[in-house]
XYZ file of C-alpha atoms in Angstrom:
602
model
C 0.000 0.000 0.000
C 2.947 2.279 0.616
C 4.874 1.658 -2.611
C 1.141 2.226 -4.139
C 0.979 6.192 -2.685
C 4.613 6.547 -3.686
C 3.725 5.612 -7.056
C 0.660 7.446 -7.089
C 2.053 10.838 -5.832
C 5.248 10.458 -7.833
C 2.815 9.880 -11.034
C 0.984 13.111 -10.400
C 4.239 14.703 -9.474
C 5.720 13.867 -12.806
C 3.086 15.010 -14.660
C 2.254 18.129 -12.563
C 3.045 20.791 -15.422
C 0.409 19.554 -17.566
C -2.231 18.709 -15.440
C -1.974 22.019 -14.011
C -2.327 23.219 -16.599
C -4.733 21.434 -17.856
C -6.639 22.117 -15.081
C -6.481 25.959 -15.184
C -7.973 25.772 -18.522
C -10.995 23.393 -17.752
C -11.799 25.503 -14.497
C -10.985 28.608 -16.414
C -13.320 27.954 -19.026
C -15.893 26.742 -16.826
C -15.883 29.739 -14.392
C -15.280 32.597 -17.099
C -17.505 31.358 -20.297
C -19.450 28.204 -19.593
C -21.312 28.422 -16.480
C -21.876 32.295 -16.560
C -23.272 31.285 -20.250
C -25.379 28.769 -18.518
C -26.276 30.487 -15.480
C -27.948 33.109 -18.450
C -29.602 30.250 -20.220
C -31.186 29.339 -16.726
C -32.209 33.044 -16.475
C -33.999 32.575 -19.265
C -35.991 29.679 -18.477
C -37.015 32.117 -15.546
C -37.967 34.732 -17.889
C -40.017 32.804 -20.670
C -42.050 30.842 -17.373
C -43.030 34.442 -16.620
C -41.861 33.705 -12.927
C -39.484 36.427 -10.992
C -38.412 34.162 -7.967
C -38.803 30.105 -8.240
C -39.751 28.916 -4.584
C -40.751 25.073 -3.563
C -44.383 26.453 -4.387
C -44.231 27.573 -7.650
C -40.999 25.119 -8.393
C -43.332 22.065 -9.717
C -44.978 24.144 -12.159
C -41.373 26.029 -13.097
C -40.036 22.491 -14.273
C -42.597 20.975 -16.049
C -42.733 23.474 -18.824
C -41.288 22.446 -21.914
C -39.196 25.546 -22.396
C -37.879 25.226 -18.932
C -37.336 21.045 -19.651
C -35.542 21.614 -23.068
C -33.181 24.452 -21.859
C -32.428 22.417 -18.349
C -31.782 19.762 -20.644
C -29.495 21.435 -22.766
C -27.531 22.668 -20.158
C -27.626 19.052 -18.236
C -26.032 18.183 -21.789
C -23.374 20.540 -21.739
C -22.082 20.087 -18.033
C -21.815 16.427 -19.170
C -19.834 16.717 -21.815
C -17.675 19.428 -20.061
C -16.940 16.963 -17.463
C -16.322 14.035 -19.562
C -13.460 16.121 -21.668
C -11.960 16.933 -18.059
C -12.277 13.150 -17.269
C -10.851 11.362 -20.756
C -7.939 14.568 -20.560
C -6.728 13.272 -17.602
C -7.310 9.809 -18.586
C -5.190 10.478 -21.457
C -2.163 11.947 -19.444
C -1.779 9.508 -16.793
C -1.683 7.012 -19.892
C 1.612 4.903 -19.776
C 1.972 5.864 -23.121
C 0.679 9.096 -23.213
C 3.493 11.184 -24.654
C 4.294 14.165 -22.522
C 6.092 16.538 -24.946
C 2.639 16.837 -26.802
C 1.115 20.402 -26.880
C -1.365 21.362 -24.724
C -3.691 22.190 -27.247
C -3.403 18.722 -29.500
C -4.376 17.556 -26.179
C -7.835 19.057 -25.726
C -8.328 18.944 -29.400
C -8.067 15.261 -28.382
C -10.193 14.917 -25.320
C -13.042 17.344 -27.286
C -12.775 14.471 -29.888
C -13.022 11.537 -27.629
C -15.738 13.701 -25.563
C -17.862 14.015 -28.507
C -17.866 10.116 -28.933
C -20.647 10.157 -26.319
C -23.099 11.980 -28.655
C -23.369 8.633 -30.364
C -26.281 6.699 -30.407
C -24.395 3.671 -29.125
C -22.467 6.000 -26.200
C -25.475 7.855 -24.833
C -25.701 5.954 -21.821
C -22.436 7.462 -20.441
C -24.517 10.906 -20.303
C -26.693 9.048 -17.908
C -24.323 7.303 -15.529
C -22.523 11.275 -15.533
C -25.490 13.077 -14.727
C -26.081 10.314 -11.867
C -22.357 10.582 -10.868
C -21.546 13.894 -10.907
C -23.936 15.298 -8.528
C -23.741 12.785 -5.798
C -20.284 12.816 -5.493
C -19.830 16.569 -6.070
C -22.969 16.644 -3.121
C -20.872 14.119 -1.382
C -16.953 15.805 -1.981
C -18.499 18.812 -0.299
C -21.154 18.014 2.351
C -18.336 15.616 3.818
C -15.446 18.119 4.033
C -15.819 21.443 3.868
C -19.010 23.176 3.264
C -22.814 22.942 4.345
C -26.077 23.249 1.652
C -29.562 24.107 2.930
C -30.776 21.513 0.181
C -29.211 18.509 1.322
C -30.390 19.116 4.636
C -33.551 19.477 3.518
C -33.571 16.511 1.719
C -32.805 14.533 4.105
C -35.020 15.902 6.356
C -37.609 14.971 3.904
C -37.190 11.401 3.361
C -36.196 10.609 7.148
C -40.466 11.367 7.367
C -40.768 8.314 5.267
C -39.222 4.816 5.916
C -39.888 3.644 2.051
C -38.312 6.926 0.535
C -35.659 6.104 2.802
C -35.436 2.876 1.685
C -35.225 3.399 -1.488
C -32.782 6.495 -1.431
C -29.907 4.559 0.595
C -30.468 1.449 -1.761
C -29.744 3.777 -4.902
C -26.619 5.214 -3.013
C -25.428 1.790 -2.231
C -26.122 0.749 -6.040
C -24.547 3.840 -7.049
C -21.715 3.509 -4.803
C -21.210 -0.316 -6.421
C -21.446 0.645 -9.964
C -19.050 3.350 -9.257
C -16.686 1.005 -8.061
C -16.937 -1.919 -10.639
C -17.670 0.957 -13.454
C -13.969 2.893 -12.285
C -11.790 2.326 -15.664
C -14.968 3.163 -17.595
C -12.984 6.205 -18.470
C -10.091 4.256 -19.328
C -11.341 2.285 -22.337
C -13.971 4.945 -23.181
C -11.167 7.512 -23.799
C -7.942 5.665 -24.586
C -9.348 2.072 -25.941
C -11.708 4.084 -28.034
C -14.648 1.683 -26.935
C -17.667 1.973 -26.614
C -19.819 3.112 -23.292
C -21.312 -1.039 -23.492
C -17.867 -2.297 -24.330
C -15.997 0.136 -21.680
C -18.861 -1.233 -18.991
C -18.144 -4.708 -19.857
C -14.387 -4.716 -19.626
C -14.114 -2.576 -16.342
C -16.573 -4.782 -14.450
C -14.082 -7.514 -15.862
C -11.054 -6.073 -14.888
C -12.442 -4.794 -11.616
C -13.840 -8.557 -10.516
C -10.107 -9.687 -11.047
C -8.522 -7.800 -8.553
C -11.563 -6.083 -6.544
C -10.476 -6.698 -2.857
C -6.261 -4.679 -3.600
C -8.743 -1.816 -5.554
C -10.967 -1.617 -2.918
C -8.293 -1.297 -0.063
C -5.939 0.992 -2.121
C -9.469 3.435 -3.324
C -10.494 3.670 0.195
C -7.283 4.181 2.116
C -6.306 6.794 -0.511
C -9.604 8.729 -0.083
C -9.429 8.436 4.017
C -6.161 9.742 3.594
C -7.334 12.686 0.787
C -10.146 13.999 3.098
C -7.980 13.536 6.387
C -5.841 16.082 4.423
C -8.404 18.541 3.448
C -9.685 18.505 6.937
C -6.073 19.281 7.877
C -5.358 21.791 5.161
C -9.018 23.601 5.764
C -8.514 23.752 9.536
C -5.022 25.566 9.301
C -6.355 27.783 6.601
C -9.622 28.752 8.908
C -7.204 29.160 12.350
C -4.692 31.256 10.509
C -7.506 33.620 9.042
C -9.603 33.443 12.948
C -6.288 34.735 14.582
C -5.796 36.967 12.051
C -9.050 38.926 12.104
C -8.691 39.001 15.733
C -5.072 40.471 15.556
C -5.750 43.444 13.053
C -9.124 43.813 12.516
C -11.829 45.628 15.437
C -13.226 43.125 18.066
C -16.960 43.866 16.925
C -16.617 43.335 13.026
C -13.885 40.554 13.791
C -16.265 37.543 13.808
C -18.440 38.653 11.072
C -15.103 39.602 8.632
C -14.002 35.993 9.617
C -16.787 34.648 8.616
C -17.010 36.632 5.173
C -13.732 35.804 4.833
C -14.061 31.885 5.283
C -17.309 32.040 2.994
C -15.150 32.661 0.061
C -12.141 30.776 1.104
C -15.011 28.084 1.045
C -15.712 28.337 -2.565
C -12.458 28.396 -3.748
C -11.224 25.712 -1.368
C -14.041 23.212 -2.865
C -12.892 23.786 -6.752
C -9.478 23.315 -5.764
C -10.191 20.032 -3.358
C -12.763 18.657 -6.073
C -10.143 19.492 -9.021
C -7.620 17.343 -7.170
C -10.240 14.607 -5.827
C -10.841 14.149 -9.634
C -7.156 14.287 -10.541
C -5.698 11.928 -7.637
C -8.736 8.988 -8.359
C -8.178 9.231 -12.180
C -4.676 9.131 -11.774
C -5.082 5.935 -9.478
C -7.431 4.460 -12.062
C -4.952 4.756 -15.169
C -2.082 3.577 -12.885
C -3.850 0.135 -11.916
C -5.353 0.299 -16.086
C -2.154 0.471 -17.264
C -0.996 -2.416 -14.415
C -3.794 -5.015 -14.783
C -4.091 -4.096 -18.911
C -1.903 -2.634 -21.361
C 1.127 -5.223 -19.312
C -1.073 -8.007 -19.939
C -1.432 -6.924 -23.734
C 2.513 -5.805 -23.751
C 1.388 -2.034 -24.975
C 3.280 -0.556 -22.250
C 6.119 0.399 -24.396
C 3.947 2.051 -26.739
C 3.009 5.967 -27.515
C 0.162 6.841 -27.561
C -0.497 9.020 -30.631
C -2.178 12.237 -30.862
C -1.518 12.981 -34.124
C -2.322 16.733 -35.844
C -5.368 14.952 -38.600
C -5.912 17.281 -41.496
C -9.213 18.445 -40.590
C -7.743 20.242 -37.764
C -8.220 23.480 -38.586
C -11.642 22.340 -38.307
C -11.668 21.628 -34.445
C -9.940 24.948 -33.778
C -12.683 26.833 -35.813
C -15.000 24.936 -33.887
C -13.802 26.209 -30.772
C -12.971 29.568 -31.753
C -16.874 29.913 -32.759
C -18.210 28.080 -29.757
C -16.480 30.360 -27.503
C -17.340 33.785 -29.168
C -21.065 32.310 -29.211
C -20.246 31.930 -25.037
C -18.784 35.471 -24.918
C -21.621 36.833 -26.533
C -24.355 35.074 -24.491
C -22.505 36.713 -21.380
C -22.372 39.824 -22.973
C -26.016 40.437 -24.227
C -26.981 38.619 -20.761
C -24.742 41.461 -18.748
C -25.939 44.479 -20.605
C -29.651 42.957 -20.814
C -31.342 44.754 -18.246
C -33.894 42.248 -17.747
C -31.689 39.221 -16.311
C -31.738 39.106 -12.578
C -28.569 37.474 -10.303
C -29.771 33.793 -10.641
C -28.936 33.219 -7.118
C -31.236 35.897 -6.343
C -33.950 34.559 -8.940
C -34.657 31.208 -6.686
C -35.711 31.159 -3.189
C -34.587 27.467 -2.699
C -31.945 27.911 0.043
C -30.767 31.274 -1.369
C -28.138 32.484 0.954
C -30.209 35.266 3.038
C -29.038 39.048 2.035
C -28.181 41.453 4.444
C -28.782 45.479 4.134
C -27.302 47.788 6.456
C -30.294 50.365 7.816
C -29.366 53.794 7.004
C -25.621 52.417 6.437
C -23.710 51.886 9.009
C -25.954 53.652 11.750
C -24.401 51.224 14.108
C -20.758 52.916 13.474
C -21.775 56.658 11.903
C -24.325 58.814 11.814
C -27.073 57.256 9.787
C -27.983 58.390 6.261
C -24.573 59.664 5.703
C -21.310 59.499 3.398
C -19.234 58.016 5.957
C -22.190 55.365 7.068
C -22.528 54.482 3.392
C -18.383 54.170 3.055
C -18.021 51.789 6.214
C -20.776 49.534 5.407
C -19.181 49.564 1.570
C -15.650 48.627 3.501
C -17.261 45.601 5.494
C -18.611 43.942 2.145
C -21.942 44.120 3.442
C -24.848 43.220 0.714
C -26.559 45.999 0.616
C -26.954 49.299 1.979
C -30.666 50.937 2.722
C -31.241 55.140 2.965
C -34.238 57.562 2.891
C -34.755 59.989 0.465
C -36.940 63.179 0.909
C -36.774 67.043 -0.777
C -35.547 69.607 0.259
C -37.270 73.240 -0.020
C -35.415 73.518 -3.898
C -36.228 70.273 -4.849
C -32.627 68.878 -4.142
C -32.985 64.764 -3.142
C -30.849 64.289 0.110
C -30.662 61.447 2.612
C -32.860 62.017 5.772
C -35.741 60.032 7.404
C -37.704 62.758 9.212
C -39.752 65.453 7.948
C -38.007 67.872 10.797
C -34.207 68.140 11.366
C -34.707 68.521 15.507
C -33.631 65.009 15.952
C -30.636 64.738 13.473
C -28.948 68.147 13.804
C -30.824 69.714 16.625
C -32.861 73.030 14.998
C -36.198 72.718 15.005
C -37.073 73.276 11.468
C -39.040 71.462 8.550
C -36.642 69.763 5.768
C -39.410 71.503 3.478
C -38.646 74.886 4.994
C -34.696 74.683 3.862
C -32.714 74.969 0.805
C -29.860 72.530 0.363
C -27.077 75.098 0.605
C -28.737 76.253 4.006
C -28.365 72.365 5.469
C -25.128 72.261 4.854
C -24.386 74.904 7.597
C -25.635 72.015 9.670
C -24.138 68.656 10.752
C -25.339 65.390 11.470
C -25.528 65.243 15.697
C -25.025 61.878 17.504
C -23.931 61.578 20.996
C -22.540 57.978 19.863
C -20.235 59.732 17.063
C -19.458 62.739 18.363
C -15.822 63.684 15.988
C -18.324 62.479 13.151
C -18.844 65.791 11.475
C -20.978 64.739 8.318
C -23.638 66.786 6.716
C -26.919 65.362 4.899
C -25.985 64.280 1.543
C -27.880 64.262 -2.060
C -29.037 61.304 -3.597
C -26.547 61.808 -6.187
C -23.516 61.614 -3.836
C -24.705 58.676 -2.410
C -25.105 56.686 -5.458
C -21.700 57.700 -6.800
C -20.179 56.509 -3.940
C -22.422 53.580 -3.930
C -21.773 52.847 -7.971
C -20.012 49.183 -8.983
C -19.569 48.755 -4.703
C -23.179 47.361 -3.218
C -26.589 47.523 -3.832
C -28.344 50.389 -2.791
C -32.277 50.194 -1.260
C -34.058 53.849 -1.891
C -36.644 54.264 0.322
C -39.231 56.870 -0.916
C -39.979 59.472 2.385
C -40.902 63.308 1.838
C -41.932 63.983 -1.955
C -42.540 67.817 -1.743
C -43.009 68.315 -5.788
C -44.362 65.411 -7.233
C -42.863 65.790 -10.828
C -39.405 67.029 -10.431
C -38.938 64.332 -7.618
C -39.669 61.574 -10.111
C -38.100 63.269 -12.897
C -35.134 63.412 -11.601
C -35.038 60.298 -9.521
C -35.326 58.503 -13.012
C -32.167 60.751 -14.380
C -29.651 60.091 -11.055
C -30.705 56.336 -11.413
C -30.337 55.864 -14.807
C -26.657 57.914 -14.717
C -24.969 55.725 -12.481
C -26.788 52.450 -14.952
C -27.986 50.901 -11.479
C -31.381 49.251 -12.238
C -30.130 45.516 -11.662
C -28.306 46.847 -8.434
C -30.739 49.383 -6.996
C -34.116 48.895 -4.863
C -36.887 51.088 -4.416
C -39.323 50.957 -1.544
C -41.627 52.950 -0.066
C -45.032 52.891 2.632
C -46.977 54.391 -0.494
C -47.908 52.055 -3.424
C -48.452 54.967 -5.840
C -44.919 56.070 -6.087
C -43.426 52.085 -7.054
C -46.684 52.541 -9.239
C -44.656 55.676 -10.579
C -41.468 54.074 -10.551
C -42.368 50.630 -12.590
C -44.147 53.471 -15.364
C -41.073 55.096 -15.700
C -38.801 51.885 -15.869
C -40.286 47.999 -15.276
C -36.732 46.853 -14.674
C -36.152 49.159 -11.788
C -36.920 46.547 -8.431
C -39.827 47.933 -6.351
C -40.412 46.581 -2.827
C -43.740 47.506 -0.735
C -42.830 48.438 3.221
C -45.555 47.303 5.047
C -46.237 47.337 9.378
C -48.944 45.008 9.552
C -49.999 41.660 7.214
C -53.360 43.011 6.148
C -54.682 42.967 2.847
C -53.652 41.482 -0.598
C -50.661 43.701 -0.957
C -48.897 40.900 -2.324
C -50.424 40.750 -5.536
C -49.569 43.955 -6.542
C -48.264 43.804 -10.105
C -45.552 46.362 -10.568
C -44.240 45.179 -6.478
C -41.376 43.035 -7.035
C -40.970 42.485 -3.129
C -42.503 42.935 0.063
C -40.674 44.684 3.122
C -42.075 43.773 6.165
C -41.731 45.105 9.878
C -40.309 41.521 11.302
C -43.381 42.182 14.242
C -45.456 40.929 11.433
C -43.878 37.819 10.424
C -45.157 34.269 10.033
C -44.254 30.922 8.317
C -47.712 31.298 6.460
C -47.002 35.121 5.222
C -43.730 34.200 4.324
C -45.021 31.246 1.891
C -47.894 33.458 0.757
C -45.743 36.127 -0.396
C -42.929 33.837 -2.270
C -46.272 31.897 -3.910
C -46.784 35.092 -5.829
C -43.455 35.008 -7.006
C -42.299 38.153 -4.674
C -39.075 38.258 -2.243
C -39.258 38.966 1.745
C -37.200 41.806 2.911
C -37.682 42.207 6.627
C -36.824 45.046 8.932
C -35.371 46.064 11.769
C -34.316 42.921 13.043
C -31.499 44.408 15.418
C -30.755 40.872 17.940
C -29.648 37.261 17.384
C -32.692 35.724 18.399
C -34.819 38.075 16.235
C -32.770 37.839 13.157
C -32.524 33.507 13.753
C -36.495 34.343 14.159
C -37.070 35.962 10.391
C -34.147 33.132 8.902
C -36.293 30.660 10.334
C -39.136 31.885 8.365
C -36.796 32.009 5.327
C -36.709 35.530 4.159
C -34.406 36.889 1.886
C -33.164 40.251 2.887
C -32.447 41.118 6.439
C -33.036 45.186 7.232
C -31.011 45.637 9.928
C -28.682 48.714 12.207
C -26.564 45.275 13.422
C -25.271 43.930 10.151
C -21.931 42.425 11.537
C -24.369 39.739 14.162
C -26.267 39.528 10.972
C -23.592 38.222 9.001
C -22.300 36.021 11.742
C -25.386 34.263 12.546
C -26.142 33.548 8.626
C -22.758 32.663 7.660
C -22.396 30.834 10.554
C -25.787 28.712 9.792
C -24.064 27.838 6.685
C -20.464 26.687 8.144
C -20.398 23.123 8.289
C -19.640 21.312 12.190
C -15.801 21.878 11.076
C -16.384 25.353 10.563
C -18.341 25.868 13.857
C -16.285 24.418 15.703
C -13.109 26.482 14.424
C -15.238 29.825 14.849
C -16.089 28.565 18.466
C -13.077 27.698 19.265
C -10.971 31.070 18.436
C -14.045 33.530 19.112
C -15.417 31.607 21.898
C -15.629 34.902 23.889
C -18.716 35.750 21.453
């Protein structure tokens, strides 16, 4: 078993240069062109079922229209084949013969050729054992190491309720676990035999029965050992960045920044751990294939040829207009105004937003520059601020109708003309160096533009016109319809709004749950006071295809309250114990116990 991991790691060591490589360009592709292309296409299917937000009540009907089926099976199609070029490409270098001075480009000309095989007819059935394959062991890579996913939790939940679903779903794993085993050099003679998917089945089952109990033993001690490592690797990563944020960053946004932090670390840790899961058991695979086969058929010796074919210039072609069809998808999808963040788009454990109330009123003066700017530095989702008139018609940030409260004259914001408030400052006792004046719409937003969302909320109109008409020209200056929200107490303004521009996002504030307010056509979401909340609400409001923003939520068990509900935006003054307790729902045990361990003061 020793000389087995020697062999292994001084295989993958050998060929490190090109399966990096290699690698960088599969994950490139995938991250930069592919999935943003498909992420669109999935956008789509959105748009054309004339849904806004896909929840497990409208979800049924989502997926059983035919334009939703065909373009979810076109991009089922494409992940497939993406996956099966990564899988034959490193199938191909971990070949024996495989002949390592061979550009990197023959090479996935090559693996795009033996890819395509599948497409056959005859091969078909290797898009089916993928699409079985690659989500329960991505699901598996992950919910084993490293992360935590509202959906398998829910899933499970689900079927624990009923003993034959159970049943059933742990003797498909075990089935799927078995053929996975037996079905191991599939990739083997698919991609370097040239054989077909029935052939390929056939012979690895063969060679598998042979020697089944040394593959068993050397597949499962190498896996204990890989996730051991990641473990290892993931905990030293997540204590170094804990002590960290505790060293140089404040003790009350420490957690929360840790958290953020370790969110993203996260993400990229699982494409890096499930690039080299992938790598290490291929390269295992093609190391026993090339022991148990090509010796027994003397081929060892043997190169294996990637020649340059004279309808080359065709692949490349092929590829060049495949990927400028990609980088036009993105691009029409990023300038189409009517394509909303997919992750946003379904309500199916969405990761929960969270808006900063007034900015950060917690750490400045509320409604100003500086409260903006900190809440921008702390990478908080969005940020929310009022917007009234002033006696010229000038749009500043402020809440109240009088100024006694925020800069202590007793005087109507009506009664004022901008260059007359900004004799005044913003007074609070909790910020008292703080010297920040009220500041226009249009200073906010340009500090706001390409940095966070914003959420407008609609307070003193004093000229009904020029408010709107120039509300529409600051919003439409600083190009921030997908990244703006508007939201008011008074239906007739996001009545106003969604007549001026329908792709502009308009959310209804309401105190109390009474009436249909929900099925409002030109309200995108509902804002509610969290008072007012309920399971029932909640589901009523995503069954008409709307989001729940909630407000003020300002403690933990008030904010784990409205989560528990499943809203989507939190509305809140404490955004850092926001961010910690929804980050921190989403950290797997590893993760909890890390954070508990270094900030177990919190």
């Amino acid at each position: 078993m020793e000389l087995t991991l020697r062999e292994l790691f001084k295989k993958i060591w050998h060929k490190k240069r090109k399966i990096i490589l290699f690698e960088l360009i599969i994950i490139a592709f995938g991250l930069i062109l592919l999935y943003p292309a498909l992420q669109r296409l999935f956008n789509l299917s959105i748009v054309l079922s004339n849904y806004r937000f896909i929840t497990a009540e409208n979800f049924i009907s989502f997926i059983v229209k035919p334009t939703t089926i065909l373009i979810l099976l076109l991009i089922i199609i494409v992940i497939t084949l993406y996956t099966l070029m990564e899988l034959c490409g490193l199938a191909i270098i971990f070949d024996a013969r495989y002949n390592n001075d061979t550009t990197l480009l023959r090479l996935l000309k090559t693996t795009f050729m033996y890819a395509r095989r599948c497409i056959k007819p005859k091969n078909f059935l290797i898009f089916v054992f993928l699409m079985i394959n690659i989500p329960f062991f991505t699901l598996l890579l992950s919910d084993i190491s490293i992360s935590n996913f509202d959906f398998p939790q829910a899933f499970f939940k689900t079927i624990d309720d009923y003993t034959y679903i159970k049943v059933i779903f742990y003797c498909i794993t075990f089935l799927l676990i078995v053929a996975s085993i037996f079905l191991i050099f599939i990739y083997n003679f698919f991609s370097i035999e040239k054989q077909g998917f029935r052939d390929s089945c056939k012979n690895s089952i063969k060679l598998v029965k042979e020697h089944k109990l040394e593959l068993i033993k050397v597949f499962s001690i190498t896996n204990i050992v890989f996730f051991i490592s990641i473990i290892i690797i993931y905990s030293m990563i997540a204590i170094i960045v804990g002590f960290g944020s505790k060293l140089f960053i404040s003790e009350d946004q420490a957690l929360s920044s840790f958290l953020s932090i370790m969110f993203v670390v996260t993400y990229f840790s699982k494409l890096f751990f499930k690039s080299l899961f992938i790598v290490t058991n291929i390269a295992l695979a093609t190391m026993f294939f090339n022991k148990y086969y090509h010796s027994n058929k003397k081929l060892i010796i043997k190169r294996l040829k990637i020649e340059k074919k004279k309808n080359y210039h065709i692949y490349r072609r092929s590829l060049l207009v495949i990927t400028v069809i990609i980088l036009l998808i993105n691009t029409f999808s990023f300038f189409s105004k009517t394509q909303d963040n997919v992750r946003r788009a379904i309500g199916l454990g969405a990761l929960t937003e969270v808006t900063a109330h007034r900015g950060a009123s917690s750490l400045a003066p509320e409604n100003t520059l500086l409260a903006i700017e900190l809440a921008i530095d702390d990478g908080v989702d969005c940020v929310e601020v009022d917007v009234s008139q002033t006696k010229d018609g000038i749009l500043v940030l402020c809440h109240d109708t009088n100024l006694k409260r925020l800069c202590n004259i007793d005087v109507n914001l009506s009664e004022i003309t901008y260059e007359e408030l900004l004799n005044y400052y913003v007074l609070d006792e909790k910020f008292p160096q703080a010297k920040q004046t009220i500041p226009t719409l249009r200073d906010a937003l340009e500090l706001c533009d390409g940095k966070i969302k914003i959420n407008i909320e609609i307070k003193n109109i004093l000229y009904y016109d020029q408010f709107f008409d120039e509300f529409y020209e600051i919003i439409h200056e600083y190009n921030l319809d997908g990244e703006c929200y508007v939201t008011s107490f008074n239906h007739l303004y996001l009545k106003k709004i969604k007549e001026m521009d329908k792709n502009i996002r308009t959310g209804l504030t309401v105190f109390y749950s009474y009436g249909a307010y929900y099925k409002i056509s030109y309200v995108d979401f509902i804002s509610i006071n969290y008072l007012a909340l309920n399971k029932s609400i909640v589901k009523l409001i995503h069954s008409y295809g709307k989001e729940v923003h909630t407000w003020t939520p300002n403690t933990s068990n008030s904010m784990i309250y409205c989560l528990s509900y499943g809203v989507d935006n939190i509305i809140t003054d404490e955004y850092h114990l926001a961010t910690e307790i929804i980050y921190n729902e989403k950290s797997s045990f590893l993760m909890k116990k890390i954070t508990q361990l270094i900030f177990s003061n919190k």
